[in-house]
Coordinates of C-alpha atoms in Angstrom, one line a residue:
M240 CA 102.4 18.1 67.5
D241 CA 102.6 17.3 63.8
R242 CA 102.8 20.3 61.6
F243 CA 104.3 21.8 58.5
K244 CA 107.3 24.1 59.0
I245 CA 107.3 27.0 56.4
Y246 CA 110.8 28.1 55.5
A247 CA 112.0 31.6 55.9
K248 CA 115.3 33.1 54.7
N249 CA 117.1 32.1 57.9
D250 CA 116.2 28.5 57.4
I251 CA 118.0 28.1 54.1
D252 CA 120.8 30.7 54.3
P253 CA 123.0 28.6 56.7
L254 CA 122.8 25.7 54.2
I255 CA 124.4 27.6 51.3
I256 CA 128.2 27.5 50.8
R257 CA 129.0 30.8 49.1
R258 CA 132.1 31.4 47.0
D259 CA 133.4 34.5 45.2
G260 CA 132.5 34.5 41.5
E261 CA 129.8 31.8 41.9
V262 CA 126.0 31.9 42.4
K263 CA 124.3 28.9 44.0
L264 CA 120.7 27.8 43.4
G265 CA 120.0 28.6 47.1
E266 CA 120.7 32.3 46.3
R267 CA 118.1 32.3 43.5
V268 CA 115.3 30.1 44.8
S269 CA 112.3 31.9 46.3
L270 CA 110.4 31.3 49.5
C271 CA 106.6 31.4 50.1
P272 CA 105.4 35.0 50.1
G273 CA 103.5 34.3 53.3
S274 CA 106.3 32.7 55.2
E275 CA 106.8 35.6 57.6
S276 CA 103.3 35.0 59.1
G277 CA 104.2 31.5 60.2
S278 CA 100.6 30.5 59.3
L279 CA 100.4 27.5 57.0
S280 CA 97.0 28.5 55.6
Q281 CA 98.1 32.1 54.9
A282 CA 101.3 30.8 53.3
L283 CA 99.5 28.3 51.0
E284 CA 97.0 31.0 50.1
S285 CA 99.9 33.3 49.0
L286 CA 101.5 30.6 46.8
A287 CA 99.5 31.8 43.8
L288 CA 101.4 35.2 44.1
S289 CA 104.7 33.5 43.4
P290 CA 105.9 33.3 39.8
A291 CA 107.8 30.0 40.6
K292 CA 106.3 26.9 38.9
F293 CA 108.0 24.3 41.1
V294 CA 107.5 23.9 44.8
L295 CA 110.0 21.8 46.8
L296 CA 109.0 20.3 50.2
G297 CA 110.1 17.4 52.4
I298 CA 108.4 14.6 54.3
P299 CA 111.3 13.4 56.6
E300 CA 109.8 10.3 58.2
D301 CA 110.3 6.5 58.1
I302 CA 107.3 5.5 60.1
G303 CA 105.7 4.0 57.0
V304 CA 108.8 2.0 56.2
R305 CA 108.8 0.6 59.8
A306 CA 105.1 -0.1 59.6
N307 CA 105.9 -2.4 56.6
G308 CA 108.7 -4.2 58.5
G309 CA 111.5 -2.2 57.0
I310 CA 114.6 -0.6 58.5
A311 CA 114.5 3.1 59.6
G312 CA 116.5 5.6 57.8
A313 CA 114.4 7.3 55.1
S314 CA 113.8 10.3 57.5
S315 CA 117.5 11.3 56.9
A316 CA 117.3 12.2 53.2
W317 CA 115.5 15.5 53.2
K318 CA 117.9 17.9 55.0
T319 CA 121.0 16.6 53.3
S320 CA 119.3 16.5 49.9
L321 CA 118.1 20.1 50.3
T322 CA 121.6 21.2 51.2
A323 CA 123.0 19.4 48.2
F324 CA 120.4 20.9 45.9
L325 CA 120.8 24.5 47.2
N326 CA 124.6 24.3 46.5
I327 CA 124.2 23.4 42.8
Q328 CA 125.5 26.2 40.5
S329 CA 123.0 28.7 39.3
N330 CA 123.8 29.1 35.6
R331 CA 122.4 29.1 32.1
F332 CA 121.2 25.5 32.4
L333 CA 119.2 26.0 35.7
T334 CA 119.0 29.4 37.4
G335 CA 116.7 28.3 40.3
T336 CA 114.4 31.3 39.9
N337 CA 111.5 29.0 38.9
L338 CA 111.6 27.1 42.1
L339 CA 110.2 27.8 45.5
V340 CA 111.4 26.1 48.7
L341 CA 108.3 25.7 50.9
G342 CA 109.4 23.7 53.9
H343 CA 109.0 20.3 55.5
F344 CA 106.5 18.3 57.6
E345 CA 107.5 17.8 61.3
I346 CA 106.1 14.5 62.4
S347 CA 106.2 13.1 65.9
E348 CA 106.8 9.5 66.7
P349 CA 103.9 7.3 67.8
Q350 CA 103.8 6.5 71.5
A351 CA 104.1 2.8 70.8
D352 CA 106.3 1.0 68.3
D353 CA 104.1 -1.9 67.4
L354 CA 102.7 -2.4 63.9
N355 CA 99.2 -1.2 64.8
A356 CA 100.5 2.0 66.3
L357 CA 102.8 2.6 63.4
R358 CA 100.1 2.0 60.9
N359 CA 97.6 4.3 62.7
K360 CA 100.3 7.0 62.7
V361 CA 100.7 6.6 58.9
A362 CA 97.0 7.2 58.5
Q363 CA 97.5 10.4 60.5
I364 CA 100.4 11.4 58.2
D365 CA 98.1 10.8 55.2
A366 CA 95.6 13.3 56.7
L367 CA 98.4 15.8 57.3
V368 CA 100.0 15.6 53.9
Y369 CA 97.2 15.5 51.3
P370 CA 95.7 19.0 52.0
V371 CA 99.0 20.6 51.5
I372 CA 99.6 18.8 48.2
Q373 CA 96.0 19.7 47.2
K374 CA 96.6 23.4 47.8
I375 CA 99.9 23.4 45.9
I376 CA 98.3 21.7 42.9
A377 CA 95.2 24.0 43.0
T378 CA 97.5 27.0 42.6
G379 CA 98.9 25.6 39.3
K380 CA 102.2 24.7 40.8
I381 CA 104.2 21.4 40.5
P382 CA 105.2 20.0 43.8
I383 CA 108.5 18.1 44.2
I384 CA 108.3 16.0 47.3
I385 CA 111.4 14.4 48.9
G386 CA 110.6 11.6 51.4
G387 CA 110.4 9.7 53.5
G388 CA 108.8 6.4 52.9
H389 CA 106.7 5.4 49.8
N390 CA 103.6 5.4 52.0
N391 CA 103.4 9.1 51.1
A392 CA 102.5 8.2 47.5
Y393 CA 98.9 7.8 48.8
P394 CA 98.3 11.3 50.2
I395 CA 100.2 12.9 47.3
I396 CA 98.0 11.1 44.8
K397 CA 94.9 11.9 46.8
G398 CA 95.8 15.6 47.1
T399 CA 96.5 15.8 43.4
S400 CA 93.3 14.0 42.5
V401 CA 91.1 16.1 44.8
A402 CA 92.6 19.3 43.5
L403 CA 92.0 18.3 39.9
K404 CA 88.7 16.7 40.6
K405 CA 89.5 13.5 38.8
A406 CA 91.6 10.3 39.2
I407 CA 95.2 10.7 38.0
D408 CA 97.6 8.2 36.4
V409 CA 101.0 7.5 37.9
L410 CA 104.3 6.2 36.6
N411 CA 106.3 4.5 39.4
V412 CA 109.9 3.6 38.8
D413 CA 110.2 0.9 41.5
A414 CA 111.4 -2.6 42.2
H415 CA 108.2 -3.2 44.1
A416 CA 104.6 -2.7 43.1
D417 CA 103.5 -1.5 46.6
L418 CA 100.2 -3.2 46.0
R419 CA 100.0 -5.1 49.3
D420 CA 96.7 -5.7 51.1
Q421 CA 94.7 -2.9 52.8
E422 CA 95.8 -4.1 56.2
G423 CA 96.5 -0.7 57.7
R424 CA 98.6 2.0 56.1
H425 CA 102.3 1.4 55.4
S426 CA 104.9 1.9 52.7
G427 CA 103.9 -1.2 50.8
N428 CA 100.3 -0.4 50.1
G429 CA 99.9 3.3 49.1
F430 CA 98.9 2.4 45.6
S431 CA 96.4 -0.2 46.8
Y432 CA 94.6 2.5 48.9
A433 CA 94.8 5.1 46.1
L434 CA 93.1 2.6 43.6
A435 CA 90.5 1.5 46.1
D436 CA 89.6 5.1 47.0
G437 CA 89.3 6.2 43.3
Y438 CA 92.2 8.7 43.3
L439 CA 94.4 6.5 41.0
G440 CA 93.3 5.7 37.5
H441 CA 96.0 3.8 35.6
Y442 CA 99.1 2.7 37.4
F443 CA 102.3 2.1 35.5
M444 CA 105.1 0.2 37.3
Y445 CA 108.5 0.4 35.6
G446 CA 111.3 -1.9 36.6
L447 CA 109.5 -4.3 38.9
H448 CA 111.8 -7.1 40.1
Q449 CA 110.3 -10.5 39.4
S450 CA 111.7 -12.1 42.6
Y451 CA 110.5 -9.3 45.0
N452 CA 106.8 -9.1 44.2
N453 CA 104.6 -11.9 45.6
E454 CA 102.3 -14.1 43.5
S455 CA 99.2 -12.4 44.8
I456 CA 100.4 -9.0 43.5
L457 CA 101.5 -10.5 40.2
S458 CA 98.1 -12.1 39.7
R459 CA 96.4 -8.8 40.5
I460 CA 98.5 -7.0 37.9
E461 CA 97.6 -9.6 35.3
R462 CA 93.9 -9.4 35.8
D463 CA 93.4 -5.6 36.4
E464 CA 93.4 -3.6 33.2
R465 CA 94.3 -0.4 35.2
L466 CA 97.7 -2.0 36.1
H467 CA 100.6 -2.0 33.7
A468 CA 104.0 -3.5 34.6
A469 CA 107.4 -3.6 32.9
F470 CA 109.7 -6.0 34.7
F471 CA 113.4 -5.2 35.2
E472 CA 114.5 -8.6 34.0
D473 CA 112.6 -8.1 30.7
I474 CA 114.3 -4.7 30.3
L475 CA 117.7 -6.3 30.9
A476 CA 117.0 -9.0 28.3
G477 CA 115.9 -6.5 25.7
M478 CA 112.3 -7.7 25.8
E479 CA 110.7 -4.5 27.1
N480 CA 106.9 -4.6 26.8
E481 CA 105.7 -2.4 23.9
N482 CA 102.2 -2.5 25.3
F483 CA 103.4 -0.7 28.4
W484 CA 104.6 2.4 26.5
A485 CA 101.6 2.2 24.1
A486 CA 99.2 2.4 27.0
W487 CA 101.3 5.1 28.6
K488 CA 101.7 7.6 25.7
D489 CA 98.2 8.9 25.7
R490 CA 98.1 9.7 29.5
T491 CA 97.9 13.4 30.2
T492 CA 97.4 13.9 34.0
I493 CA 100.2 12.0 35.6
G494 CA 102.4 11.9 38.6
L495 CA 106.0 10.6 38.6
E496 CA 107.2 8.4 41.5
I497 CA 110.9 7.5 41.9
D498 CA 111.6 4.9 44.5
L499 CA 115.3 5.0 45.1
D500 CA 115.5 1.3 45.9
S501 CA 115.0 0.7 42.2
I502 CA 118.5 2.2 41.7
Q503 CA 121.5 -0.1 42.4
N504 CA 123.6 0.6 45.5
V505 CA 121.5 3.5 46.7
L506 CA 121.1 3.5 50.5
S507 CA 117.6 2.5 51.5
S508 CA 115.7 -0.1 53.6
A509 CA 115.5 -2.3 50.5
E510 CA 119.0 -1.5 49.0
T511 CA 119.7 -3.6 45.9
P512 CA 123.0 -4.6 44.1
S513 CA 121.0 -5.0 40.9
G514 CA 118.7 -2.3 39.4
F515 CA 118.7 0.7 37.3
T516 CA 121.8 2.8 37.3
S517 CA 121.5 6.4 38.4
N518 CA 122.1 7.5 34.8
D519 CA 119.2 5.2 33.6
V520 CA 116.8 7.1 35.8
R521 CA 118.3 10.5 34.9
K522 CA 117.9 9.7 31.2
L523 CA 114.3 8.7 31.7
I524 CA 113.6 12.0 33.4
L525 CA 115.5 14.1 31.0
T526 CA 114.1 12.6 27.8
T527 CA 110.4 12.2 28.7
E528 CA 108.0 14.3 26.7
N529 CA 105.2 14.0 29.3
K530 CA 104.1 16.8 31.5
F531 CA 103.9 15.6 35.1
A532 CA 101.7 17.0 37.9
Y533 CA 104.3 16.2 40.6
L534 CA 107.6 14.4 41.3
H535 CA 107.9 12.2 44.4
I536 CA 111.3 10.8 45.4
S537 CA 111.1 8.3 48.2
E538 CA 112.9 5.7 50.3
G539 CA 116.4 7.1 50.0
A540 CA 118.6 7.5 53.1
T541 CA 121.9 9.0 54.1
R542 CA 122.0 7.1 57.4
M543 CA 120.2 3.9 58.3
L544 CA 119.3 2.7 61.8
D545 CA 121.6 -0.4 61.3
G546 CA 124.6 1.9 60.9
R547 CA 124.9 2.1 57.1
V548 CA 125.7 5.5 55.7
S549 CA 126.1 7.2 52.3
R550 CA 126.9 10.7 51.3
L551 CA 126.0 10.1 47.7
T552 CA 122.2 9.7 48.2
S553 CA 121.7 13.4 48.8
K554 CA 123.7 14.3 45.7
L555 CA 121.7 11.8 43.6
I556 CA 118.5 13.4 44.8
A557 CA 119.8 16.8 43.9
Y558 CA 120.6 15.6 40.4
L559 CA 117.1 14.1 40.0
I560 CA 115.4 17.3 41.1
S561 CA 117.4 19.5 38.8
D562 CA 116.8 17.1 35.9
F563 CA 113.1 17.2 36.5
V564 CA 112.9 21.0 36.7
K565 CA 115.0 21.3 33.5
N566 CA 112.8 18.8 31.5
Q567 CA 109.5 20.0 32.7
S568 CA 110.4 23.6 32.1
V569 CA 110.8 22.7 28.5
N570 CA 107.7 20.5 28.4
Y571 CA 105.6 23.3 29.9
N572 CA 107.2 25.9 27.7
L573 CA 108.3 27.9 30.7

């Protein structure tokens, strides 16, 4: 049965590598005040009692990627990334006391492996995820979600929008627009559904690759005033679209999406040799003056079904989480 597993102390303690004279983030982060009950509803109700501003949770699945014809592997990122993050040093730059580790979704495989079954399962995942995000946002917290496929952008946007009672804007750092047709849910059309259902207001796509977005999507971006794109090739050539940032600067209720297949040589179903460097994305997170409603890191993997492995993906995700918490703590004057 699909469910959300709430973490207690014995879930994270085994992940922490302790050393004399050092304190790790895992020794300073908090857990949900209601975790002892094991009840999701009670735990979410008790979130408001926690002084932590940031709530970390995982969606370890790759059903949405497979439903889009991709290679399985995105389910592998959560546990290893959490371990890497919990073993960062707690120090003057980031103590960890402002962060709560909530838990992760446990999602069963569909009985069949055909596209229809996979896409129906993604719709079930949507229904499972969005109420949890809605509740976190409603308590005034900022969720940090580690995927998982980019299909989860839809329930995250929906949950945020429902909690705030308005459409939200999103900045997506991605090689792909994920604006494919509404042909059944998968990792390539989360933003299409969010736009159609009124949860997504303006959609900013940063770093799209010209050769990996079809003509239909390019035409849609051109004619829809809610859609704003900055192409990676233009950024490389020093011709970044000033209108993109001009339209962006006045946005106030926004989500931040980081698709790791936009970063070169990061293990994912759509791994690329050409893209942003890790430091490019870190700089974007560290220097932005925007306040974000959430952070969603998707599509990364430490082990792919085709045999590819990488130990670096989890450490990169740990860097991105810590950068986000540092920057947003300043922006929110925490």
